[in-house]
JSON list of C-alpha atoms in Angstrom, two decimals:
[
{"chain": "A", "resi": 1, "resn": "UNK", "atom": "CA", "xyz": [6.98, 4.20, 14.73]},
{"chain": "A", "resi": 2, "resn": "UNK", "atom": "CA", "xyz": [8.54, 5.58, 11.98]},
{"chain": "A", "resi": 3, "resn": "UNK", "atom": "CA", "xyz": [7.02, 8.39, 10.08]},
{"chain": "A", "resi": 4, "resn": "UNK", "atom": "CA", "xyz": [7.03, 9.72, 6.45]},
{"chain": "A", "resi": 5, "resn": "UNK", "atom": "CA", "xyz": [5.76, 13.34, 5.87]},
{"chain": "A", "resi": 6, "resn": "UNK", "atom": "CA", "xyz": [4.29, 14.30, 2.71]},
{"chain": "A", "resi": 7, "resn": "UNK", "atom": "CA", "xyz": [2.80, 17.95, 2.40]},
{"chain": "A", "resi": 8, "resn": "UNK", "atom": "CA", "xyz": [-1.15, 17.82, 1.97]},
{"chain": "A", "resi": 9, "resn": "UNK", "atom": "CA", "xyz": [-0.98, 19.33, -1.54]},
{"chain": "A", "resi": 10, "resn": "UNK", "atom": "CA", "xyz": [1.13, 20.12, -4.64]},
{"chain": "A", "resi": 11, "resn": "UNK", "atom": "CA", "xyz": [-0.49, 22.47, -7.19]},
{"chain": "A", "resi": 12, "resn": "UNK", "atom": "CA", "xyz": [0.93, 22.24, -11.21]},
{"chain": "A", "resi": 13, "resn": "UNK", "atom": "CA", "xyz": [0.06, 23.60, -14.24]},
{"chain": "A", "resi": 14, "resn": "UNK", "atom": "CA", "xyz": [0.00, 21.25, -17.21]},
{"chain": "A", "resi": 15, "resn": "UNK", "atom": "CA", "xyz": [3.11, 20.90, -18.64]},
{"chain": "A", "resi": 16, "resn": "UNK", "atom": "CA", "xyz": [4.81, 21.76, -15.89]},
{"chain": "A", "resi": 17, "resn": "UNK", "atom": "CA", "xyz": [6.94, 19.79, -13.74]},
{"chain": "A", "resi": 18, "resn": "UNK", "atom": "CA", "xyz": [5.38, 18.58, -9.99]},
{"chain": "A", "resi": 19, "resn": "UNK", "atom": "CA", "xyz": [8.02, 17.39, -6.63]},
{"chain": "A", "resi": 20, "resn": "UNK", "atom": "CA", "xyz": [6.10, 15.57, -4.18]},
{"chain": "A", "resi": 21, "resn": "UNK", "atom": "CA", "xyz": [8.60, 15.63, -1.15]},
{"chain": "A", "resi": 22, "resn": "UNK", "atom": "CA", "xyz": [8.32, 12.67, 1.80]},
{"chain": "A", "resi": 23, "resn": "UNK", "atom": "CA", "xyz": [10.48, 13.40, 4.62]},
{"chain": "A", "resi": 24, "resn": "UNK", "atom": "CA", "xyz": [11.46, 10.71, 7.03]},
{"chain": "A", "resi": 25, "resn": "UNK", "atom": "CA", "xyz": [14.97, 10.29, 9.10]},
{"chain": "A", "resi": 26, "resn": "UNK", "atom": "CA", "xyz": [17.89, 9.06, 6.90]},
{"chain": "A", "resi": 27, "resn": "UNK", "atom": "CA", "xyz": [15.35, 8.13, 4.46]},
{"chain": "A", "resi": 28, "resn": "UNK", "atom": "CA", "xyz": [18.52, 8.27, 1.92]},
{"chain": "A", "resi": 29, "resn": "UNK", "atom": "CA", "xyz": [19.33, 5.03, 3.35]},
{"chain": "A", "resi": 30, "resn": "UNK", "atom": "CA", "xyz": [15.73, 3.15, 2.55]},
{"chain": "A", "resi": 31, "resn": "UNK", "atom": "CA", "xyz": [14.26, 1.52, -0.23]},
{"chain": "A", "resi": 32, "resn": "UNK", "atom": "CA", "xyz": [11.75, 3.91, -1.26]},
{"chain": "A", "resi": 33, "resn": "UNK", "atom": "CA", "xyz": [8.29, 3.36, -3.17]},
{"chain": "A", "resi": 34, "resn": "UNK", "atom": "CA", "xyz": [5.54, 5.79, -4.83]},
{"chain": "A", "resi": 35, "resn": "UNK", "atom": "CA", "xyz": [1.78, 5.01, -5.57]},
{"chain": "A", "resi": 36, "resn": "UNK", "atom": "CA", "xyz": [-0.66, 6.90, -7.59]},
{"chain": "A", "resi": 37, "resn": "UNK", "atom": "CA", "xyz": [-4.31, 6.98, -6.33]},
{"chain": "A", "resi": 38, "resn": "UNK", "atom": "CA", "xyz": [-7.11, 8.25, -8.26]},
{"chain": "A", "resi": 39, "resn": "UNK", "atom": "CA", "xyz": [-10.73, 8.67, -7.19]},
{"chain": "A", "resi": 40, "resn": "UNK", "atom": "CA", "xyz": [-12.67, 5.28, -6.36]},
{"chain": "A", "resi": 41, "resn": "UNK", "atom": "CA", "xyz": [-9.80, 3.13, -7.68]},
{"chain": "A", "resi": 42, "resn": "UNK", "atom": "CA", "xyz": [-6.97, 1.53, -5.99]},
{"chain": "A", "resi": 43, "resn": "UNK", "atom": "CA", "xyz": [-3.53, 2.78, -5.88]},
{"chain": "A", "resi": 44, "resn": "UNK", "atom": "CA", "xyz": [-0.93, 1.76, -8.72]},
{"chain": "A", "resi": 45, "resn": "UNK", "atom": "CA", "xyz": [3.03, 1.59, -8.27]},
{"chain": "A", "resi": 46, "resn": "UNK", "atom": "CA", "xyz": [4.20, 4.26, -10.05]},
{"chain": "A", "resi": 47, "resn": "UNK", "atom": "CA", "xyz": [8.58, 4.29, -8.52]},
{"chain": "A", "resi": 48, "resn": "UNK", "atom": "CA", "xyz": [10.08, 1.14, -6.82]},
{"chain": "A", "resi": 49, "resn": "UNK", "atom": "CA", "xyz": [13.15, 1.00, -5.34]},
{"chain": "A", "resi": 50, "resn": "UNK", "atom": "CA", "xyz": [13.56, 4.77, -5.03]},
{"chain": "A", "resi": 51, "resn": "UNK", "atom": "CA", "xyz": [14.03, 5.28, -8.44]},
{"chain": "A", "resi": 52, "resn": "UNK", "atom": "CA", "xyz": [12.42, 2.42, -10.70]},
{"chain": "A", "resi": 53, "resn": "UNK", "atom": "CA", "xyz": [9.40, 2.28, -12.97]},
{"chain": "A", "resi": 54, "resn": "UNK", "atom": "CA", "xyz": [7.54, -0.65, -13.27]},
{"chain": "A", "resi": 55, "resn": "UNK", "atom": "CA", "xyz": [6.28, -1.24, -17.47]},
{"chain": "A", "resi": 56, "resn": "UNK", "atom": "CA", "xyz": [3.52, 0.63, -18.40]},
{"chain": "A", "resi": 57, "resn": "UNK", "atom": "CA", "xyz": [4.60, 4.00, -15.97]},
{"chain": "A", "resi": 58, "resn": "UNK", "atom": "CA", "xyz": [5.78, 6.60, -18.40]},
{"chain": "A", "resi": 59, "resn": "UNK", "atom": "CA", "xyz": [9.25, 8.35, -18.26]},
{"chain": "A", "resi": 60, "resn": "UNK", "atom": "CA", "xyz": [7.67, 11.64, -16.79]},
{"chain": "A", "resi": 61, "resn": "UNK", "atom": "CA", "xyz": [7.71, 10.00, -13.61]},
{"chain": "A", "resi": 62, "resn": "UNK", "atom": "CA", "xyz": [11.16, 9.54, -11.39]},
{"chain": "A", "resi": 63, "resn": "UNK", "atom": "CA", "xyz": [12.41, 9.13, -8.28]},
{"chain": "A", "resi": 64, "resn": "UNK", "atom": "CA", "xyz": [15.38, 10.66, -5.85]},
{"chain": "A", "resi": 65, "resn": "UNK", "atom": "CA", "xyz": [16.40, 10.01, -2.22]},
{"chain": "A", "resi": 66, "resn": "UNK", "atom": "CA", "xyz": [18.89, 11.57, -0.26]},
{"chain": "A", "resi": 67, "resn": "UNK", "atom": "CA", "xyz": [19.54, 12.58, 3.46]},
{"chain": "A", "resi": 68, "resn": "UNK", "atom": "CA", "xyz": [16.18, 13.17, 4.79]},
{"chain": "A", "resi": 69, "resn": "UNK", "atom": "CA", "xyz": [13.94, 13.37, 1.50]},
{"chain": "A", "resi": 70, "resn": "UNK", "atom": "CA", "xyz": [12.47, 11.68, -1.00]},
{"chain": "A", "resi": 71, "resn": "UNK", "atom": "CA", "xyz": [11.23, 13.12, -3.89]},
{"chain": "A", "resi": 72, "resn": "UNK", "atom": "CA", "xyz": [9.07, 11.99, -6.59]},
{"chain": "A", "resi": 73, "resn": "UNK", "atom": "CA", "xyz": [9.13, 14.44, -10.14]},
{"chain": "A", "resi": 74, "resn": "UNK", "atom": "CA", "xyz": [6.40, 14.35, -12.68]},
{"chain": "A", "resi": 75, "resn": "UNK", "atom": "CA", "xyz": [7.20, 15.75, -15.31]},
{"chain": "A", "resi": 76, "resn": "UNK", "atom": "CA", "xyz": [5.49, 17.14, -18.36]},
{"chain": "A", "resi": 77, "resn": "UNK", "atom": "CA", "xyz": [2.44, 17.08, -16.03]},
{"chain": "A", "resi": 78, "resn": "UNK", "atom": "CA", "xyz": [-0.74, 15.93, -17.73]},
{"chain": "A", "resi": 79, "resn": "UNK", "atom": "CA", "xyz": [-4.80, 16.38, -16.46]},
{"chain": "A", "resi": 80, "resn": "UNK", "atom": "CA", "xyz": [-4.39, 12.67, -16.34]},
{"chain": "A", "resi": 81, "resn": "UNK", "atom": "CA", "xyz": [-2.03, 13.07, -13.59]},
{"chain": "A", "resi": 82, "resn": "UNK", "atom": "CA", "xyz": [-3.92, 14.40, -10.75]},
{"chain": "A", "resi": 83, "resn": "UNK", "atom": "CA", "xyz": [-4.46, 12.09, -8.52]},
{"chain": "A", "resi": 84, "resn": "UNK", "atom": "CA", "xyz": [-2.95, 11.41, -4.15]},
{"chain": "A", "resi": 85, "resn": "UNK", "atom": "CA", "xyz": [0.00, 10.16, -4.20]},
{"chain": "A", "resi": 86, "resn": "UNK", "atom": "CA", "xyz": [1.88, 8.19, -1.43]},
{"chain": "A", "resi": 87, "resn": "UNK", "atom": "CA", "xyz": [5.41, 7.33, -0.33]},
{"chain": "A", "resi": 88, "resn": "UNK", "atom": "CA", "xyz": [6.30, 3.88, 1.55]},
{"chain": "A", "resi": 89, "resn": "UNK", "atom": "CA", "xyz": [9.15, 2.04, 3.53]},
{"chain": "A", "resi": 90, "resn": "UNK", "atom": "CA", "xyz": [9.83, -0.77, 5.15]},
{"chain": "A", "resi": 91, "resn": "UNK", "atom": "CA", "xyz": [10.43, 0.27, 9.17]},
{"chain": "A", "resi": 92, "resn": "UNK", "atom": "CA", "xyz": [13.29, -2.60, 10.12]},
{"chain": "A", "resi": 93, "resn": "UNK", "atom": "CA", "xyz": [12.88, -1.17, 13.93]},
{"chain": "A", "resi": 94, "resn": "UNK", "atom": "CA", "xyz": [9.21, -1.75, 14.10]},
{"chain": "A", "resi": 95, "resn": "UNK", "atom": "CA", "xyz": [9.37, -4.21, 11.68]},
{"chain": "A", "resi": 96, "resn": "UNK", "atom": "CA", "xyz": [6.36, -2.77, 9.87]},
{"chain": "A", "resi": 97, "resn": "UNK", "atom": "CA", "xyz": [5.87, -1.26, 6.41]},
{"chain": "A", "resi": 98, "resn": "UNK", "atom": "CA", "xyz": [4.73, 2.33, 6.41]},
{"chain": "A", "resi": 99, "resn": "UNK", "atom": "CA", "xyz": [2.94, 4.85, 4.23]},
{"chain": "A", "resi": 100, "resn": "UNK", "atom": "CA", "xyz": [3.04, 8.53, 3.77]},
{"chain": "A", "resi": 101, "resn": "UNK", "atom": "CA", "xyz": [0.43, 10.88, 5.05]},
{"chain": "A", "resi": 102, "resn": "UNK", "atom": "CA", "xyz": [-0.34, 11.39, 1.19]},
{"chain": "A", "resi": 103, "resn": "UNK", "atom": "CA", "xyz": [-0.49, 14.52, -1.22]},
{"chain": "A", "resi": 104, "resn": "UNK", "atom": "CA", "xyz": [-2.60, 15.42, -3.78]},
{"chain": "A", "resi": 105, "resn": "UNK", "atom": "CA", "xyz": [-1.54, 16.79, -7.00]},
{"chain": "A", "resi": 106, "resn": "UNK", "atom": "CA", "xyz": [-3.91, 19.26, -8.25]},
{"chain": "A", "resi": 107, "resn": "UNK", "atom": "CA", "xyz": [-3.34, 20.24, -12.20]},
{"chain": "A", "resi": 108, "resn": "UNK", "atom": "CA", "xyz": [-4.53, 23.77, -12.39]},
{"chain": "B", "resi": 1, "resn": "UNK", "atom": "CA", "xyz": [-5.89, -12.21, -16.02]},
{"chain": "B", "resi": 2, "resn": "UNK", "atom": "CA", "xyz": [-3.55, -11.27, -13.57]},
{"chain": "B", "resi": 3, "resn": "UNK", "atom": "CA", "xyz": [-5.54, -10.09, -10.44]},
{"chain": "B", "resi": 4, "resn": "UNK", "atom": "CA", "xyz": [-6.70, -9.93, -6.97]},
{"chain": "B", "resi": 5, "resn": "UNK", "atom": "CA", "xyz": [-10.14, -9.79, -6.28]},
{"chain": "B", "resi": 6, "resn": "UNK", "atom": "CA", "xyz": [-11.10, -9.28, -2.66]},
{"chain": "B", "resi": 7, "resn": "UNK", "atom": "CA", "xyz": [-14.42, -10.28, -0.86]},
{"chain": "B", "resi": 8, "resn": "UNK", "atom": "CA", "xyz": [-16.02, -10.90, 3.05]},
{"chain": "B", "resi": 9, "resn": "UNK", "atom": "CA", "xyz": [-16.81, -7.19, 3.27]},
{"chain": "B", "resi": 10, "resn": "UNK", "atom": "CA", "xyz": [-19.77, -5.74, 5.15]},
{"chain": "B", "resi": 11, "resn": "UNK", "atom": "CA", "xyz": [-21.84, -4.08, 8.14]},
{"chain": "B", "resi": 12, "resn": "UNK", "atom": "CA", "xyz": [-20.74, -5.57, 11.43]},
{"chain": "B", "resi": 13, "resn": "UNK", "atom": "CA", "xyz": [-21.81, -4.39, 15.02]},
{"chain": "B", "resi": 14, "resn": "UNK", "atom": "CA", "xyz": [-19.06, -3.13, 17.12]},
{"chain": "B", "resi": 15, "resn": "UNK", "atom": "CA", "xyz": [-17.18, -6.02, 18.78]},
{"chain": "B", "resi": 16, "resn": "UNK", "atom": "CA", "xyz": [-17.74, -8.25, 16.02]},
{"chain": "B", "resi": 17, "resn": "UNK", "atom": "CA", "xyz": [-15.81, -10.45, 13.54]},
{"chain": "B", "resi": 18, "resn": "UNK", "atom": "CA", "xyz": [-15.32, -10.62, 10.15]},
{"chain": "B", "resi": 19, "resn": "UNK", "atom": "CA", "xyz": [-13.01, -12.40, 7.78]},
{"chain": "B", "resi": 20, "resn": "UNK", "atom": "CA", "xyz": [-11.51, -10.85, 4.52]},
{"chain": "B", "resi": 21, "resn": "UNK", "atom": "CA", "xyz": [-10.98, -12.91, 1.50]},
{"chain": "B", "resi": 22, "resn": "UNK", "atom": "CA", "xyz": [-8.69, -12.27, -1.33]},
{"chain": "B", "resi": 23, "resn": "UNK", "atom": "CA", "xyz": [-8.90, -14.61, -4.78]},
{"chain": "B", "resi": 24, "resn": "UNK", "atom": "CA", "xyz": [-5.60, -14.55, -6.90]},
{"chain": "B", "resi": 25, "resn": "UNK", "atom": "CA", "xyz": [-5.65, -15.51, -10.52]},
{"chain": "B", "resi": 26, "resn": "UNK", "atom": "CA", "xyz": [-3.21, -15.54, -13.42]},
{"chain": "B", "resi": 27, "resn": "UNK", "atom": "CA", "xyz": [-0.24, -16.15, -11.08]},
{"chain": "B", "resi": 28, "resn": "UNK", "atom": "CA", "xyz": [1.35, -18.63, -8.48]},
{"chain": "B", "resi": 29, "resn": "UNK", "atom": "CA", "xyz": [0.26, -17.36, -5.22]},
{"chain": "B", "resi": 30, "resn": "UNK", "atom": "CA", "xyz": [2.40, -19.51, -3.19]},
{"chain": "B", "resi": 31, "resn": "UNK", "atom": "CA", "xyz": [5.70, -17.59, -4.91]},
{"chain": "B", "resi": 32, "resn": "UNK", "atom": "CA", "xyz": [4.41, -14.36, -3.49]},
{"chain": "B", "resi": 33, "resn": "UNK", "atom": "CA", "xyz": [4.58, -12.74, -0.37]},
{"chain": "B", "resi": 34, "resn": "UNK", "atom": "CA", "xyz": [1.11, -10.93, 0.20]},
{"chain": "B", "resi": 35, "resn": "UNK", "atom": "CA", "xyz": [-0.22, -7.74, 2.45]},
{"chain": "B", "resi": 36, "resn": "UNK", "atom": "CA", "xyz": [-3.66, -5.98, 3.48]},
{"chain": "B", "resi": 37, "resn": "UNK", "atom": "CA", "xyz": [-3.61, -2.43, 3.60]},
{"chain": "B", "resi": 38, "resn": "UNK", "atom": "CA", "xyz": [-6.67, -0.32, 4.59]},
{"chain": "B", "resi": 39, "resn": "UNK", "atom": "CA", "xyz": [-7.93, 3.24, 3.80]},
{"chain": "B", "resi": 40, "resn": "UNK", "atom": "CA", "xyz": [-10.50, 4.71, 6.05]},
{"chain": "B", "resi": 41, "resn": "UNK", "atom": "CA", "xyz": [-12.89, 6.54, 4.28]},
{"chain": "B", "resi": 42, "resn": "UNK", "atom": "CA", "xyz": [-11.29, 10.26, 3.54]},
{"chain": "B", "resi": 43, "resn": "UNK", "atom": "CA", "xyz": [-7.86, 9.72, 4.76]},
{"chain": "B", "resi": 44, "resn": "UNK", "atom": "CA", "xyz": [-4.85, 8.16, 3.93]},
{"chain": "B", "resi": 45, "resn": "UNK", "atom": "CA", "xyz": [-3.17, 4.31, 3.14]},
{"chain": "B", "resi": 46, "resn": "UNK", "atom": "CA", "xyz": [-2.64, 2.34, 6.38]},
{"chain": "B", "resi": 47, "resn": "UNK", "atom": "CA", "xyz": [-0.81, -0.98, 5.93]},
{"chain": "B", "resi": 48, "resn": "UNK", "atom": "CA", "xyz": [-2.09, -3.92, 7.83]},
{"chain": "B", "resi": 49, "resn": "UNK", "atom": "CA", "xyz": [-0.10, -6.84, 7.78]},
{"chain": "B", "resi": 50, "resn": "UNK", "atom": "CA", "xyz": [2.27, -9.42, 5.60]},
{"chain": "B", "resi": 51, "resn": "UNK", "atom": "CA", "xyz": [3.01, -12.83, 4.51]},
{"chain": "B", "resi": 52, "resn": "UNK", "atom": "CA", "xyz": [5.36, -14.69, 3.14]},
{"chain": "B", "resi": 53, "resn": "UNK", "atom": "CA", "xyz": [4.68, -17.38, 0.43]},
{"chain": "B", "resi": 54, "resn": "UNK", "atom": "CA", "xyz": [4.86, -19.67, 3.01]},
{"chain": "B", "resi": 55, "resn": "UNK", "atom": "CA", "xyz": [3.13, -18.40, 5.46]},
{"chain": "B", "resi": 56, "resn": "UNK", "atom": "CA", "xyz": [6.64, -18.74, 7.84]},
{"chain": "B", "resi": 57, "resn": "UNK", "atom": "CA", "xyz": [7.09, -14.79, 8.40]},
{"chain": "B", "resi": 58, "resn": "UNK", "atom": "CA", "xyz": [4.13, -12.52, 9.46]},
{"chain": "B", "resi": 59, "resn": "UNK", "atom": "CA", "xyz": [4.39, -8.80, 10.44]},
{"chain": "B", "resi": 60, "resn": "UNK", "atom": "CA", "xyz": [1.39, -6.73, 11.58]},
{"chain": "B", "resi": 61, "resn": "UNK", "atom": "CA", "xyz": [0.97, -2.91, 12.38]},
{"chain": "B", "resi": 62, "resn": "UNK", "atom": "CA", "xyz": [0.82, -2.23, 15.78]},
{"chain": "B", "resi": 63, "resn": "UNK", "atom": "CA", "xyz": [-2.88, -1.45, 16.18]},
{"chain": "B", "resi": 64, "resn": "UNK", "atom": "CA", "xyz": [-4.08, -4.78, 14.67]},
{"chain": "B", "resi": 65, "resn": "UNK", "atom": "CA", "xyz": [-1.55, -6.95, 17.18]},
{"chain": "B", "resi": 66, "resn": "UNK", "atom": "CA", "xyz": [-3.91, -9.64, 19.02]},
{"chain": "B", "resi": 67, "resn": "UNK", "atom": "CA", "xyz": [-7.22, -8.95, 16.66]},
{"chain": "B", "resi": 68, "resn": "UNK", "atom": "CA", "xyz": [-6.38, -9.71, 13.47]},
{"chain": "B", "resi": 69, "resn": "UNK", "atom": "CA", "xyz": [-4.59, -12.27, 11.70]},
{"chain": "B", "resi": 70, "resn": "UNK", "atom": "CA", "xyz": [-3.25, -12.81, 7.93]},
{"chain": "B", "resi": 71, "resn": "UNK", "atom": "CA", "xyz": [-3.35, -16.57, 6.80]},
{"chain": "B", "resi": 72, "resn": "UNK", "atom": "CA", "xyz": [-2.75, -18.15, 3.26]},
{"chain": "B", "resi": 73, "resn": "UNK", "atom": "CA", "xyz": [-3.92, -20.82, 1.63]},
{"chain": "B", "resi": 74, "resn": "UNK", "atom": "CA", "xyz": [-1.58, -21.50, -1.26]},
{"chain": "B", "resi": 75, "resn": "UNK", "atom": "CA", "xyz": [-3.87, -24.39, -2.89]},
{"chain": "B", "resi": 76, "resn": "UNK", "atom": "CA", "xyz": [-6.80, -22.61, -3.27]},
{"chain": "B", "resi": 77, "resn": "UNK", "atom": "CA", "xyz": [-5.11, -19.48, -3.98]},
{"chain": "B", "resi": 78, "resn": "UNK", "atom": "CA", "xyz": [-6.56, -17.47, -1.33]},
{"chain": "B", "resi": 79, "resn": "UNK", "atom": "CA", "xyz": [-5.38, -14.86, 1.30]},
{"chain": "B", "resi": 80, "resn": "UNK", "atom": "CA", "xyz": [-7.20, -14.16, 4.72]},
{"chain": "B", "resi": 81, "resn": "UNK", "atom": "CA", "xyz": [-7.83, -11.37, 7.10]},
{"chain": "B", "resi": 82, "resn": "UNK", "atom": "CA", "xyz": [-9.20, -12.99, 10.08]},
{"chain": "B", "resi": 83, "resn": "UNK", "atom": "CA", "xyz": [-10.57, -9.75, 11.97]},
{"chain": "B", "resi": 84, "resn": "UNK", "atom": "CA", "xyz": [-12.33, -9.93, 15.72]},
{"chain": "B", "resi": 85, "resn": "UNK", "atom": "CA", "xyz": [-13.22, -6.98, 18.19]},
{"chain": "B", "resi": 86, "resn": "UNK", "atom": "CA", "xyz": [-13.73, -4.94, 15.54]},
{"chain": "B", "resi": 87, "resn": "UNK", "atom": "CA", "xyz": [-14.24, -1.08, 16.72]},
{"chain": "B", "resi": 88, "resn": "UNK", "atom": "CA", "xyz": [-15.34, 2.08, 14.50]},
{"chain": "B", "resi": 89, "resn": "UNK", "atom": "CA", "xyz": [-12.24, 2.94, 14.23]},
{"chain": "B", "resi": 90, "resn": "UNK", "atom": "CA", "xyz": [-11.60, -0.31, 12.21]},
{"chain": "B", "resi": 91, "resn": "UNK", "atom": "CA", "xyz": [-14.16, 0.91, 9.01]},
{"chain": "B", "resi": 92, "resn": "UNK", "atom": "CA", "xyz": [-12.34, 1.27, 5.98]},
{"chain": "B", "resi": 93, "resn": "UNK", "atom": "CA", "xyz": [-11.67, -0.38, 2.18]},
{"chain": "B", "resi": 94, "resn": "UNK", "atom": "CA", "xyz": [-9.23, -3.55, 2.77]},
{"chain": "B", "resi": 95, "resn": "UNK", "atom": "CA", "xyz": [-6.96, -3.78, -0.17]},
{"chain": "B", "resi": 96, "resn": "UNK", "atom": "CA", "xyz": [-4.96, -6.54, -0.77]},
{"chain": "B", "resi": 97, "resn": "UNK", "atom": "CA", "xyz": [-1.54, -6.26, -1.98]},
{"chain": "B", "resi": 98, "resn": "UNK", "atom": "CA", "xyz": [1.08, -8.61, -3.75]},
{"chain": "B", "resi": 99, "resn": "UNK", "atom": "CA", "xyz": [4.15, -7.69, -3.35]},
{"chain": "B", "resi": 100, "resn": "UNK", "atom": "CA", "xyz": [6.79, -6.95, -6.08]},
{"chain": "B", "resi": 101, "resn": "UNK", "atom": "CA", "xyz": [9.89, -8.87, -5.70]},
{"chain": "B", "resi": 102, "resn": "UNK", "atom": "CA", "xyz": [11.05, -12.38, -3.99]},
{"chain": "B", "resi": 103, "resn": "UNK", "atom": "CA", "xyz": [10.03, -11.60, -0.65]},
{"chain": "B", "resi": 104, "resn": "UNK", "atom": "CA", "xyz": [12.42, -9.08, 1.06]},
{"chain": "B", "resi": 105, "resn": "UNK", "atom": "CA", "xyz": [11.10, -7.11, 3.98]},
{"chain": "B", "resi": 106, "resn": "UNK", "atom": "CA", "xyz": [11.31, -3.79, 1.98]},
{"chain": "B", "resi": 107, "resn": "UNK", "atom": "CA", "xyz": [9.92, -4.80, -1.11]},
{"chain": "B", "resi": 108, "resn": "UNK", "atom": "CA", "xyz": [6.85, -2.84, -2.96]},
{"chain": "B", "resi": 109, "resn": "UNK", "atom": "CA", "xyz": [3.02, -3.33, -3.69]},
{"chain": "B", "resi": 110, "resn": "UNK", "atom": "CA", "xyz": [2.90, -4.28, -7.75]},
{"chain": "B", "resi": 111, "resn": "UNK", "atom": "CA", "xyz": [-0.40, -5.79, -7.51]},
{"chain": "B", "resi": 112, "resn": "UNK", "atom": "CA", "xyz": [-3.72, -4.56, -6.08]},
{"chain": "B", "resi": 113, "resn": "UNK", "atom": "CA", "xyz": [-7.44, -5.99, -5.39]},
{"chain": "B", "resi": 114, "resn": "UNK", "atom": "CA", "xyz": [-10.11, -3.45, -5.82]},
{"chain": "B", "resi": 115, "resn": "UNK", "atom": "CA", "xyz": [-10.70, -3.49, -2.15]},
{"chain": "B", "resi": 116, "resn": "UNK", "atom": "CA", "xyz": [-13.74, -4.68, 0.01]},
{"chain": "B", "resi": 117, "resn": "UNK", "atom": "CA", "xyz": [-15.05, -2.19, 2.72]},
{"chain": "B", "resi": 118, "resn": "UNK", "atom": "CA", "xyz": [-15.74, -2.74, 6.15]},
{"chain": "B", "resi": 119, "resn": "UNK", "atom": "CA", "xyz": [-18.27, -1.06, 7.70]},
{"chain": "B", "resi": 120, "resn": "UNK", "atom": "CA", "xyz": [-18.26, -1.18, 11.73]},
{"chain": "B", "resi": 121, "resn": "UNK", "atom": "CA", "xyz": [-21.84, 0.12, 13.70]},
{"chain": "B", "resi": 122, "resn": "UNK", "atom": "CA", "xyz": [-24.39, -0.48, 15.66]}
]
């Protein structure tokens, strides 16, 4: 099946900016979502659509996708911030919807 | 209140079944298309399987294929995880997941339950 690749961990100092990378073939050509995950809770949309914020998801956060990567950019990174975070697709060969392996964002 | 709130949860022996309840309130269920998605303990999302509003279009993963099965029951505004031959490997918190838009394949999870966990041992 198809597979998303997300590197393990992304370190940022506050006020910085943070790219969490997910790497899949011709991912340029899927719709593309991010999730935030904090500690105990469940995960929250943060990008739909590659590139869209649902209300309530501030500005800092944005979306790209192109060729073979997606990227997600915080920006302005905030303590509030840290948290896994997790790409997803819909697969139309194996008709399945599939998640990245995940990467935390640690706010040094 | 929009929300999901899921229940059904527990301990269950190796081999056994279980079944996964998810209440929906604040919304019309029935113009939703709905998902499970699980997250073993430590490691990463895993999604599960999806329904359409009217229950006419399932997909599952491939490891659930022939043990589990996702129902709906629009009236009551419920969504099911019927889950037999359950294995370790199976333990994990079982979200459930509305999706975002009007029911495209591709669409995105807007709306999540606070999960229920599944515990499989002897």
């Amino acid at each position: 099946s198809y597979v998303l690749t997300q590197p393990p961990s992304v370190s940022v100092a506050p006020g910085k900016t943070a790219r969490i990378t997910c790497g899949g073939s011709d991912i340029g050509s899927e719709s593309v979502h991010w999730y935030q995950q904090k500690p105990g809770q469940a995960p929250v949309l943060v990008i739909y659509y590659g590139s869209d914020r649902p209300s309530g998801i501030p500005e800092r956060f944005s979306g790209s996708n192109s060729g073979n990567t997606a990227t997600l950019t915080i920006s302005r990174v905030e303590a509030g911030d840290e948290a896994d975070y997790y790409c997803q697709v819909w697969d139309s060969y194996s008709e399945q919807r599939v998640f990245g392996t995940g990467t935390k964002v640690i706010v040094l | 209140e929009v929300q999901l709130v899921e229940s059904g949860g527990g301990l269950v022996q190796p081999g056994g079944s279980l079944r996964l309840s998810c209440a929906a309130s604040g919304f019309t269920l029935s113009s939703y298309s709905m998902n499970w998605v699980r997250q073993a303990p430590g490691k990463g999302l895993e999604w599960v399987s999806y329904i359409s509003g009217s229950s006419s279009i399932i997909y599952e993963a491939d490891f659930v294929k022939g043990r589990f099965t996702i129902s709906r029951d629009n009236a009551k505004n419920l969504l099911y995880l019927q889950m037999t031959s359950l294995s370790a490997e199976d333990t994990a918190v079982y979200y459930c997941a509305r999706d975002v838009g009007v029911g495209t394949r591709d669409d995105a999870f807007d709306l999540w339950g606070q999960g229920t966990m599944v515990t499989v041992s002897s």
